[in-house]
Amino acid sequence: MNRFDSMFSRLEGERRGAFVPFVVLGHPDLEASGRALDLLARSGADAIEVGLPFSDPIADGPTIQRATTRALAKGATPSRCFEVVARFRSSHPDVPLGLLTYANLVVRPGVDAFYAAAGRAGIDAVLVADVPHREARPFAEAAKSAGVAPVLLAPADAPAAALEAIATLGEAFTYVLARRGVTGVRSELHLDHARTFDALAKLGAPPPLMGFGISEPSHVRAALTAGARGVIVGSKCVAILDREADEETRLAELGRYVASMKAET
Amino acid sequence: MSFDGRFGEFGGAFVPELLQPALDALDAAFREASRSETFTRELEGLLATWAGRPTPLTKLRRLDVGGARIYLKREDLLHGGAHKTNQVVAQALLAMKMGKTRLIAETGAGQHGVATAMVGAMFGLSVRIYMGAVDVARQRPNVDRMRLFGAEVVAVDSGTARLRDAVNEALRDWAESYPDTHYVLGTAAGPHPYPSLVRAFQRVIGREAKAQFLEAEGALPDVVVACVGGGSNAIGLFADFIEEPGVELVGAEAGGRGSKVGDHAASITRGTLGVLHGTRTLLLQDEEGQVAATHSISAGLDYPAVGPEHAHLAATGRARYVAVDDQAALDAFRKLARFEGILPALESSHAVAAALAIAAERQGARLLVGLSGRGDKDLATVMAADASTEGSR
Ligand SMILES: Cc1ncc(COP(=O)(O)O)c(C=O)c1O
């Protein structure tokens, strides 16, 4: 059973939603990124999404772009990032780990080799930001043969046929977009996604986690009320790790933030 | 099943799911327009009365070409100063049919930005252009032109601050703005349907040139040469010759200042398979898939990938691609100015240089060269290069 499946059944028993922070691997550097993952797991994250830095992150706003640039400058190659993941996995055998990446990092080493490496490192699920459902089949099949769950993105206004393919191909969870645009913090969010959640549920899609723009406690409640099984919070976590402050201060702030968001689930 | 945007193993549509409906809508509008006589008449009317088609075919007179006969297809004389206008008029018509009121575009040399800005001014559409900060500095006259046409020009500092980063920024804008905005992609690359759409609307270059060449020479050219950035002027010129087995097709990429990574932008001759900006194609990248930095003296060729159809034409051997370095392009620029009274764009100068090299090897060959744009925008770069070679003497 995938670690995400176990997480959802545990949370169902607790009648709570999942809080899933996102950080960029290798940011602010490789060593510190390993410590940030540890901190997240200890502060109440139900699962963690990690981003594999890519030179051309078209789905990301300024915060995650900047973190990506910093990580790449510090030598965050995919293989070194996978080493960080593997170290985390050896000390946290149960925390579900999702990976977010871009198609070129999968295609370049070869789709099969990429998913095998992700699986060996201890990644449970992979979402490729620039692979829509029509291109997804070879990626999803390679993922499944490596024992990794393929995750697909479901935009709120996706046509029915797209939702159907997303529901069929995806495993572990469905990443429901809270809004249009690229990653980044928004104070105003209209989380009126009941139709999307209904449609996904009828299609038997994997449980929906909502992300993109979520940063405040009130967003967590709104997303869960609308029908999400949890939230993914990226830019806010990344921004905290990007601050000009010593590492201890940054990690303390991140820990407080994660605890405060988890409390809303 | 309709065409899925594959050219052999290349092509496709690798975009965030969010953008798929916008691409589907564009594909549908494009198909409908392709069948519509009204659309074709409207487009052809604008190209004739506003943009100045047909463009002439000019035979080189004085430049010593060793007995070869070289003809230039003069897209530099098209309104705006480059071939870009052809397909921008078409995309703007499609945008309006789709009910879009705003256009965004990336630009490298600034020619595609200029074309989009002036078409936006003509139709009353609001326009925002993304341009790498490096290119804003080296193609200044085009920045001024875009602003005079009423466009907002955004200088992109992220990444390498070049064309590729401008595309990234345009895609990010579109992910938010697609409900009212059309992304006027400027080359025969990007996700389906752009490579097919841009090809269809640039095909006029080769269609005219073929007839003009036959008229002038009573035969088809032996070799057709064009420069390749993303590949739009080249595919437009090649399209009507692909089915002519006797015609050799040559694409000139940016060889830059050397063969080391970061010193050139020769994505076909030195690239490997990858996915960038929505398409599976050949690109310049490292072992693990990070896209490489590029260099070319010409902003419009300074791009780490190439349109999928060119990758396919290279793979099948139907077209041949050569890397032309900065110095050869500058030499061709000066020669064309000095002996023919024509200032080519530095992009187009790569094609001229490749043609001159072929002519030197083949006595009496008949060549057709795409002169994709004019070189006024490049005067500062050329003067600076002159000054530095004089300084080093
Ligand atoms: C004059 C000119 N030629 C060629 C190019 C390269 O583009 P493409 O390969 O799409 O023709 C550009 C792009 O900016 C250009 O301005």
XYZ file of C-alpha atoms and ligand atoms in Angstrom:
674
model
C 0.000 0.000 0.000
C 1.294 3.432 -0.974
C 2.213 5.660 1.990
C -0.331 8.204 0.758
C -3.106 5.584 0.967
C -2.144 4.822 4.572
C -2.087 8.530 5.345
C -5.576 9.081 3.961
C -7.029 6.176 5.893
C -5.385 7.350 9.108
C -6.724 10.896 8.560
C -10.164 9.545 7.793
C -10.144 7.874 11.199
C -9.082 11.149 12.797
C -11.682 13.025 10.724
C -9.016 15.485 9.658
C -7.489 16.745 6.442
C -3.883 16.482 5.332
C -1.416 19.299 5.643
C 1.298 18.906 3.017
C 4.093 21.471 2.888
C 6.215 21.852 -0.247
C 9.905 22.742 -0.364
C 12.502 22.840 -3.106
C 15.175 20.144 -2.819
C 18.633 21.629 -2.428
C 17.250 24.947 -1.185
C 18.831 26.914 0.367
C 21.553 24.266 -0.065
C 21.667 20.475 -0.090
C 22.526 19.959 3.592
C 20.065 22.557 4.858
C 17.371 21.110 2.649
C 17.738 17.752 4.420
C 17.339 19.493 7.782
C 14.242 21.322 6.529
C 12.621 18.010 5.557
C 13.333 16.645 9.050
C 11.831 19.707 10.636
C 8.680 19.477 8.508
C 8.167 15.840 9.474
C 8.635 16.660 13.171
C 6.326 19.690 13.078
C 3.182 17.876 12.018
C 3.301 17.588 8.237
C 1.198 14.610 7.149
C 3.193 14.263 3.935
C 5.802 16.357 2.132
C 5.987 17.541 -1.470
C 9.474 18.168 -2.755
C 10.414 20.016 -5.921
C 13.284 18.870 -8.108
C 14.956 22.078 -9.315
C 14.735 22.641 -13.078
C 16.359 25.443 -15.032
C 13.098 26.549 -16.687
C 10.264 26.256 -14.157
C 7.354 27.609 -16.229
C 4.677 26.689 -13.688
C 6.363 28.583 -10.862
C 6.062 32.156 -9.678
C 8.914 34.349 -8.399
C 9.320 32.741 -4.950
C 9.867 29.197 -6.155
C 11.861 30.412 -9.159
C 14.260 32.204 -6.851
C 14.607 29.164 -4.606
C 15.207 26.991 -7.674
C 17.925 29.309 -8.939
C 19.616 29.303 -5.534
C 19.428 25.520 -5.307
C 20.889 25.039 -8.788
C 23.694 27.472 -8.004
C 24.514 25.327 -4.957
C 24.769 22.184 -7.066
C 21.328 20.661 -6.583
C 21.467 18.143 -9.422
C 18.732 15.489 -9.528
C 21.098 12.772 -8.311
C 22.244 14.842 -5.323
C 18.649 15.762 -4.551
C 17.712 12.089 -4.582
C 20.503 11.492 -2.051
C 18.885 14.061 0.255
C 15.565 12.261 -0.178
C 17.136 8.866 0.503
C 18.707 10.116 3.751
C 15.357 11.531 4.843
C 13.639 8.276 3.969
C 16.045 6.215 6.064
C 15.160 8.193 9.191
C 11.437 8.661 8.356
C 10.167 5.382 6.962
C 6.468 6.335 7.023
C 6.133 9.927 5.830
C 4.604 10.049 2.330
C 6.801 11.923 -0.127
C 5.566 13.421 -3.379
C 7.918 14.816 -6.003
C 7.129 17.712 -8.316
C 9.215 18.096 -11.422
C 9.293 19.029 -15.109
C 9.247 16.775 -18.160
C 12.805 17.376 -19.272
C 14.300 16.030 -16.060
C 12.310 12.837 -16.648
C 12.917 12.489 -20.380
C 16.646 13.247 -20.361
C 17.803 10.291 -18.214
C 15.049 8.152 -19.772
C 11.551 7.853 -18.353
C 12.115 4.377 -16.872
C 15.467 5.284 -15.342
C 14.039 8.434 -13.801
C 11.137 6.728 -12.045
C 13.385 3.896 -10.914
C 15.776 6.419 -9.334
C 12.890 8.263 -7.669
C 11.500 5.003 -6.319
C 14.899 3.894 -4.994
C 15.303 7.200 -3.170
C 11.985 6.652 -1.403
C 9.636 8.879 -3.407
C 6.022 7.658 -3.327
C 4.414 9.820 -5.992
C 5.540 12.002 -8.898
C 3.773 14.896 -10.590
C 5.315 16.277 -13.775
C 4.106 19.862 -14.039
C 4.253 20.135 -17.831
C 2.799 16.763 -18.726
C -0.975 17.070 -19.242
C -3.258 14.034 -19.387
C -2.853 13.601 -23.153
C 0.894 13.147 -22.849
C 0.751 11.358 -19.499
C 0.340 7.697 -20.423
C 4.007 6.743 -21.008
C 5.002 8.645 -17.869
C 2.273 7.027 -15.777
C 3.108 3.550 -17.035
C 6.808 3.945 -16.308
C 5.971 5.286 -12.845
C 3.712 2.348 -12.066
C 6.287 -0.200 -13.164
C 8.776 1.447 -10.805
C 6.268 1.290 -7.955
C 5.786 5.051 -7.963
C 2.342 6.655 -8.107
C 1.705 9.039 -11.010
C -0.097 12.203 -9.878
C -2.001 14.453 -12.268
C -3.144 18.046 -11.973
C -6.843 18.840 -12.134
C -7.655 22.484 -12.938
C -10.974 23.698 -11.593
C -12.345 24.366 -15.070
C -11.018 21.190 -16.692
C -13.394 19.694 -19.265
C -15.142 16.446 -18.287
C -13.008 14.342 -20.640
C -9.832 15.659 -19.043
C -11.081 14.924 -15.523
C -11.938 11.403 -16.613
C -8.411 10.774 -17.904
C -6.901 12.362 -14.804
C -9.028 10.136 -12.568
C -8.060 7.023 -14.509
C -4.332 7.604 -14.861
C -3.604 9.065 -11.435
C -2.757 7.291 -8.210
C -2.075 8.313 -4.574
C -3.785 11.705 -4.845
C -5.158 14.189 -7.347
C -3.602 17.649 -7.288
C -6.515 20.074 -7.604
C -5.527 23.595 -8.595
C -6.958 26.230 -6.296
C -6.698 28.847 -9.020
C -5.224 29.742 -12.407
C -1.692 31.026 -12.862
C 1.620 29.923 -11.428
C 2.701 29.084 -7.892
C 2.727 31.952 -5.419
C 1.009 33.270 -2.320
C -2.401 34.927 -2.682
C -4.364 36.504 0.099
C -7.679 36.357 -1.779
C -8.730 32.903 -2.918
C -12.111 31.764 -4.165
C -12.162 28.128 -3.271
C -15.456 27.313 -4.871
C -14.508 23.928 -6.228
C -17.423 21.751 -5.177
C -18.151 20.816 -8.789
C -14.608 19.653 -9.436
C -14.529 17.610 -6.226
C -17.921 16.065 -7.013
C -16.858 15.148 -10.512
C -13.579 13.620 -9.312
C -15.372 11.632 -6.612
C -17.908 10.254 -9.106
C -15.058 9.233 -11.396
C -13.328 7.413 -8.547
C -10.252 9.644 -8.728
C -7.565 9.399 -6.040
C -8.256 11.722 -3.047
C -7.961 15.413 -3.932
C -5.306 17.614 -2.360
C -5.620 21.297 -3.170
C -2.736 23.635 -3.852
C -1.561 26.839 -5.619
C -1.860 30.029 -3.641
C -2.860 28.505 -0.324
C -0.966 30.163 2.513
C -3.315 31.137 5.335
C -5.189 29.199 7.999
C -8.517 30.403 6.587
C -7.613 28.888 3.196
C -7.135 25.495 4.840
C -10.603 25.511 6.304
C -12.164 26.768 3.072
C -10.431 24.088 1.003
C -11.478 21.282 3.343
C -15.051 22.589 3.482
C -15.177 22.710 -0.313
C -14.283 19.005 -0.403
C -10.495 18.739 -0.498
C -8.897 15.951 1.567
C -5.972 18.184 2.335
C -3.892 21.129 1.198
C -0.450 21.599 -0.315
C 1.354 24.795 0.654
C 4.425 25.749 -1.337
C 5.474 29.341 -1.783
C 4.866 30.336 1.844
C 7.139 27.541 3.150
C 9.751 28.264 0.503
C 9.670 31.984 1.316
C 10.382 31.253 4.989
C 13.392 29.123 4.041
C 14.556 31.856 1.686
C 14.701 34.547 4.385
C 17.840 36.373 5.350
C 18.175 34.932 8.827
C 20.228 32.215 10.465
C 19.065 28.690 9.872
C 17.812 28.152 13.407
C 15.500 31.165 13.167
C 14.178 30.084 9.767
C 13.501 26.534 10.870
C 11.812 27.720 14.061
C 9.520 29.950 12.031
C 8.776 27.158 9.554
C 7.970 24.808 12.427
C 5.551 27.295 13.973
C 3.933 27.927 10.598
C 3.450 24.207 9.879
C 1.972 23.628 13.328
C -0.433 26.542 12.908
C -1.605 25.326 9.512
C -1.920 21.709 10.659
C -4.068 22.912 13.532
C -6.658 24.071 10.980
C -7.097 20.633 9.485
C -8.181 10.931 -34.914
C -6.948 14.384 -35.803
C -3.283 15.332 -36.143
C -1.711 15.125 -32.696
C 1.204 17.433 -33.345
C 3.891 14.750 -33.738
C 6.709 14.999 -36.227
C 8.193 11.532 -35.913
C 9.372 11.241 -32.326
C 9.272 15.035 -31.876
C 6.506 17.510 -31.043
C 3.449 17.070 -28.847
C 2.031 19.435 -26.250
C 3.881 19.410 -22.926
C 2.137 22.137 -20.983
C 0.521 22.368 -17.574
C -2.958 20.800 -17.762
C -4.388 24.261 -17.150
C -3.353 25.433 -20.620
C -4.658 22.440 -22.539
C -8.135 23.945 -23.146
C -6.583 27.159 -24.501
C -4.458 25.120 -26.932
C -7.483 23.075 -27.939
C -9.456 26.249 -28.618
C -6.616 27.594 -30.741
C -6.379 24.324 -32.635
C -10.116 24.416 -33.349
C -9.997 28.056 -34.482
C -7.010 27.267 -36.705
C -8.748 24.302 -38.324
C -11.886 26.279 -38.941
C -9.909 29.183 -40.403
C -7.987 26.822 -42.675
C -11.282 25.723 -44.213
C -12.751 29.216 -44.422
C -12.510 31.202 -47.633
C -13.513 34.378 -45.814
C -10.611 33.984 -43.404
C -8.151 33.344 -46.215
C -9.403 36.364 -48.172
C -9.193 38.597 -45.115
C -5.654 37.421 -44.311
C -4.418 37.716 -47.881
C -5.970 41.171 -48.168
C -4.145 42.398 -45.074
C -0.865 40.840 -46.150
C -1.144 42.584 -49.527
C -2.485 46.007 -48.532
C -0.971 46.438 -45.084
C 2.108 44.224 -44.901
C 3.366 44.494 -48.488
C 3.168 40.969 -49.894
C 4.382 39.576 -52.205
C 7.984 40.327 -51.307
C 10.517 40.354 -54.155
C 13.177 37.834 -55.067
C 16.529 39.545 -55.603
C 19.480 38.071 -57.491
C 22.911 38.898 -56.099
C 24.802 41.033 -58.628
C 28.232 42.024 -57.366
C 29.082 39.746 -54.488
C 31.630 37.251 -55.765
C 29.899 33.902 -55.549
C 32.237 31.857 -57.741
C 29.828 31.276 -60.586
C 26.872 30.320 -58.404
C 23.536 32.082 -58.794
C 22.142 33.247 -55.491
C 18.679 34.665 -54.977
C 17.405 36.282 -51.800
C 13.784 36.011 -50.727
C 13.320 39.496 -49.341
C 11.318 39.162 -46.098
C 13.357 42.137 -44.891
C 11.047 44.217 -47.069
C 7.914 42.983 -45.321
C 6.213 45.527 -43.051
C 7.916 45.421 -39.673
C 11.193 44.350 -41.257
C 11.018 40.572 -40.914
C 8.986 37.500 -41.847
C 7.368 37.524 -38.392
C 4.489 39.726 -39.601
C 3.069 36.958 -41.846
C 1.907 34.718 -39.081
C 1.226 37.414 -36.492
C -1.531 38.887 -38.678
C -3.022 35.393 -38.901
C -2.770 34.716 -35.170
C -4.331 38.083 -34.345
C -7.294 37.273 -36.617
C -7.661 33.918 -34.841
C -7.415 35.638 -31.454
C -10.270 37.957 -32.332
C -12.353 35.055 -33.621
C -11.799 33.393 -30.243
C -12.988 36.576 -28.526
C -9.585 37.446 -27.028
C -8.846 41.125 -26.418
C -5.229 40.961 -25.297
C -2.085 39.605 -26.936
C 1.124 38.511 -25.247
C 4.314 37.422 -26.962
C 7.956 36.635 -26.342
C 10.614 38.177 -28.500
C 14.351 37.760 -28.975
C 15.530 40.051 -31.749
C 12.451 42.155 -31.131
C 11.060 41.466 -34.606
C 8.289 39.220 -33.390
C 7.529 41.725 -30.648
C 7.396 44.531 -33.201
C 5.095 42.502 -35.442
C 2.771 41.721 -32.540
C 2.806 45.319 -31.302
C 1.995 46.817 -34.686
C -0.737 44.285 -35.428
C -2.159 45.002 -31.968
C -2.144 48.708 -32.745
C -3.904 48.120 -36.052
C -6.640 45.950 -34.528
C -6.919 47.801 -31.209
C -5.804 44.870 -29.046
C -3.773 45.413 -25.910
C -0.266 43.969 -26.135
C 2.409 42.926 -23.656
C 5.800 41.727 -24.900
C 8.299 39.734 -22.837
C 11.923 40.241 -23.827
C 15.120 39.118 -22.107
C 17.007 41.992 -20.476
C 20.120 41.140 -22.519
C 18.070 41.456 -25.702
C 16.379 44.679 -24.571
C 19.871 46.157 -24.392
C 21.172 44.803 -27.706
C 18.037 45.329 -29.820
C 17.111 48.757 -28.519
C 15.541 50.172 -31.697
C 12.946 47.414 -31.651
C 12.101 48.121 -28.012
C 11.427 51.732 -28.947
C 9.311 50.680 -31.895
C 7.198 48.334 -29.772
C 6.562 51.091 -27.246
C 5.591 53.537 -30.000
C 3.043 50.999 -31.196
C 1.568 51.117 -27.708
C 2.834 47.783 -26.392
C 4.106 47.242 -22.888
C 7.599 45.743 -23.006
C 8.638 43.717 -19.972
C 12.388 43.128 -19.572
C 12.926 39.622 -18.186
C 15.905 39.276 -15.809
C 15.392 35.704 -14.723
C 17.584 32.816 -15.889
C 19.820 33.841 -18.770
C 17.732 36.979 -19.561
C 17.361 35.908 -23.197
C 14.678 34.586 -25.555
C 14.227 31.339 -23.651
C 13.495 33.218 -20.422
C 11.074 35.482 -22.264
C 9.166 32.369 -23.388
C 9.082 31.123 -19.773
C 7.596 34.430 -18.670
C 5.024 34.510 -21.476
C 3.894 30.986 -20.563
C 3.527 32.048 -16.916
C 1.451 35.046 -17.935
C -0.757 32.867 -20.118
C -1.426 30.364 -17.319
C -3.235 33.186 -15.553
C -4.561 35.224 -18.455
C -5.790 32.676 -21.011
C -9.474 33.487 -20.557
C -9.075 36.845 -22.351
C -5.542 36.617 -23.745
C -4.002 34.936 -26.758
C -0.345 33.940 -26.656
C 1.140 34.841 -30.041
C 4.046 32.406 -30.040
C 6.662 33.706 -32.443
C 8.207 30.661 -34.008
C 7.441 27.166 -35.296
C 8.127 25.664 -31.875
C 6.198 25.342 -28.625
C 3.270 23.007 -27.968
C 0.869 21.769 -30.637
C -0.772 23.458 -32.532
C 1.851 26.221 -32.767
C 4.441 24.400 -34.909
C 1.787 23.478 -37.501
C -0.010 26.783 -37.292
C 3.104 28.927 -37.660
C 4.271 26.734 -40.532
C 0.921 27.095 -42.293
C 1.031 30.882 -42.117
C 4.743 31.196 -42.978
C 4.377 28.864 -45.928
C 3.615 31.864 -48.100
C 7.369 32.636 -48.130
C 8.281 29.429 -49.939
C 5.163 29.388 -52.112
C 5.989 32.815 -53.535
C 9.702 32.116 -53.738
C 9.192 28.875 -55.637
C 7.133 30.575 -58.338
C 9.516 33.544 -58.489
C 12.549 31.269 -58.744
C 10.975 29.216 -61.535
C 10.172 32.421 -63.359
C 13.719 33.743 -63.000
C 15.697 30.568 -63.610
C 13.291 28.262 -65.377
C 14.208 25.620 -62.800
C 13.977 24.882 -59.111
C 16.889 25.862 -56.887
C 19.543 23.245 -56.164
C 19.788 24.387 -52.566
C 17.428 26.317 -50.297
C 19.049 27.949 -47.265
C 17.501 29.635 -44.231
C 18.572 30.532 -40.711
C 17.047 28.595 -37.836
C 16.280 30.003 -34.403
C 13.009 28.334 -33.472
C 12.590 27.650 -37.154
C 9.678 29.699 -38.492
C 11.243 31.428 -41.479
C 13.084 28.233 -42.383
C 10.011 25.998 -42.262
C 8.050 28.645 -44.173
C 10.666 28.694 -46.901
C 11.226 24.906 -46.916
C 7.595 23.755 -46.831
C 6.917 23.897 -50.574
C 10.252 22.257 -51.382
C 10.118 19.311 -48.961
C 8.334 17.205 -51.579
C 10.854 18.159 -54.269
C 13.531 15.473 -53.920
C 16.016 17.339 -56.128
C 16.117 20.342 -53.820
C 18.586 20.284 -50.961
C 17.447 22.010 -47.764
C 19.997 23.616 -45.463
C 19.318 25.272 -42.114
C 21.889 27.617 -40.569
C 22.065 27.574 -36.778
C 24.013 29.887 -34.510
C 27.549 28.540 -34.079
C 28.368 31.441 -31.769
C 31.965 31.840 -30.617
C 32.946 28.208 -30.180
C 31.747 24.654 -29.638
C 31.800 24.674 -25.806
C 28.488 24.582 -23.965
C 27.342 28.152 -23.455
C 29.228 29.481 -26.461
C 26.677 28.683 -29.165
C 23.014 27.971 -29.851
C 23.338 25.078 -32.309
C 20.558 22.890 -30.928
C 20.290 20.507 -33.877
C 23.963 20.004 -34.643
C 24.976 19.786 -30.977
C 21.761 19.075 -29.044
C 20.103 16.031 -27.512
C 16.492 14.893 -27.084
C 14.490 16.715 -24.440
C 11.343 18.685 -23.673
C 11.308 22.460 -23.507
C 8.560 25.036 -23.908
C 5.906 22.498 -24.652
C 7.596 20.373 -27.257
C 9.777 17.296 -27.443
C 12.738 18.280 -29.532
C 16.512 18.633 -29.708
C 17.952 20.950 -27.133
C 21.144 22.087 -25.498
C 21.276 20.650 -21.999
C 23.495 18.905 -19.505
C 23.570 15.182 -18.666
C 20.742 15.478 -16.138
C 18.441 17.690 -18.169
C 19.170 21.249 -17.061
C 18.907 23.494 -20.098
C 22.234 25.049 -21.068
C 23.113 28.696 -21.451
C 23.523 29.838 -25.037
C 25.345 32.513 -26.955
C 24.857 34.018 -30.371
C 25.652 37.426 -31.745
C 22.085 37.380 -33.046
C 19.373 37.579 -30.417
C 16.831 35.793 -32.615
C 18.955 32.640 -32.901
C 20.086 32.700 -29.264
C 17.752 29.904 -28.152
C 18.613 26.447 -26.747
C 15.903 24.470 -28.592
C 14.346 24.267 -32.044
C 10.954 23.575 -33.573
C 10.048 19.854 -33.649
C 9.663 19.657 -37.423
C 13.271 20.718 -37.924
C 14.418 18.082 -35.434
C 12.444 15.600 -37.524
C 13.783 16.849 -40.874
C 17.287 16.496 -39.428
C 16.584 12.987 -38.099
C 15.217 11.795 -41.446
C 18.027 13.490 -43.356
C 15.592 15.495 -45.490
C 17.273 18.709 -44.361
C 20.833 19.355 -43.299
C 21.783 21.793 -40.549
C 25.064 23.626 -40.187
C 26.449 25.838 -37.436
C 27.545 29.271 -38.658
C 29.685 31.207 -36.204
C 29.385 34.855 -35.162
C 32.329 35.938 -37.258
C 31.034 34.336 -40.453
C 27.652 35.986 -39.898
C 29.302 39.382 -39.386
C 31.355 38.916 -42.555
C 28.236 38.069 -44.536
C 26.463 41.072 -43.044
C 29.262 43.392 -44.215
C 29.543 41.811 -47.654
C 25.855 42.067 -48.364
C 25.909 45.701 -47.298
C 29.037 46.588 -49.235
C 28.352 44.733 -52.487
C 24.585 44.502 -52.740
C 23.303 47.515 -50.832
C 21.291 45.348 -48.457
C 21.576 45.341 -44.644
C 20.468 41.897 -43.503
C 19.451 41.052 -39.950
C 22.244 39.236 -38.094
C 19.912 36.212 -37.972
C 19.547 36.223 -41.762
C 23.293 36.843 -42.123
C 23.814 33.279 -40.849
C 21.862 31.984 -43.858
C 23.792 34.228 -46.227
C 27.089 32.976 -44.780
C 26.022 29.336 -45.169
C 24.956 30.019 -48.764
C 28.257 31.699 -49.614
C 30.132 28.686 -48.228
C 28.034 26.291 -50.317
C 28.445 28.480 -53.412
C 32.207 28.442 -52.982
C 32.192 24.649 -53.177
C 29.732 24.183 -55.998
C 30.399 25.750 -59.331
C 27.255 27.050 -60.953
C 24.838 25.998 -58.213
C 21.498 27.779 -58.003
C 20.677 28.877 -54.479
C 17.596 30.312 -52.829
C 18.301 32.075 -49.528
C 15.773 33.286 -47.008
C 16.592 36.855 -46.096
C 14.327 36.761 -43.077
C 14.789 40.333 -41.889
C 16.572 43.620 -42.137
C 19.565 44.655 -40.079
C 18.861 48.175 -38.853
C 18.241 46.795 -35.366
C 21.747 45.284 -35.367
C 23.817 48.356 -36.165
C 24.973 48.852 -32.581
C 26.113 45.218 -32.336
C 27.911 45.327 -35.675
C 29.610 48.651 -34.922
C 30.731 47.343 -31.524
C 32.139 44.184 -33.150
C 33.961 46.343 -35.718
C 35.430 48.509 -32.980
C 36.674 45.500 -31.035
C 38.322 43.862 -34.071
C 39.988 47.158 -34.928
C 41.142 47.499 -31.336
C 42.748 44.066 -31.404
C 44.674 44.716 -34.616
C 15.036 38.432 -38.872
C 14.893 37.168 -38.109
N 15.229 36.011 -38.689
C 15.130 34.844 -38.029
C 14.701 34.781 -36.728
C 14.688 33.469 -36.040
O 13.407 32.953 -35.867
P 12.859 31.763 -36.741
O 13.859 30.657 -36.671
O 11.575 31.420 -36.099
O 12.678 32.238 -38.123
C 14.312 35.961 -36.082
C 13.823 35.898 -34.704
O 13.811 36.774 -33.947
C 14.423 37.175 -36.790
O 14.089 38.334 -36.214
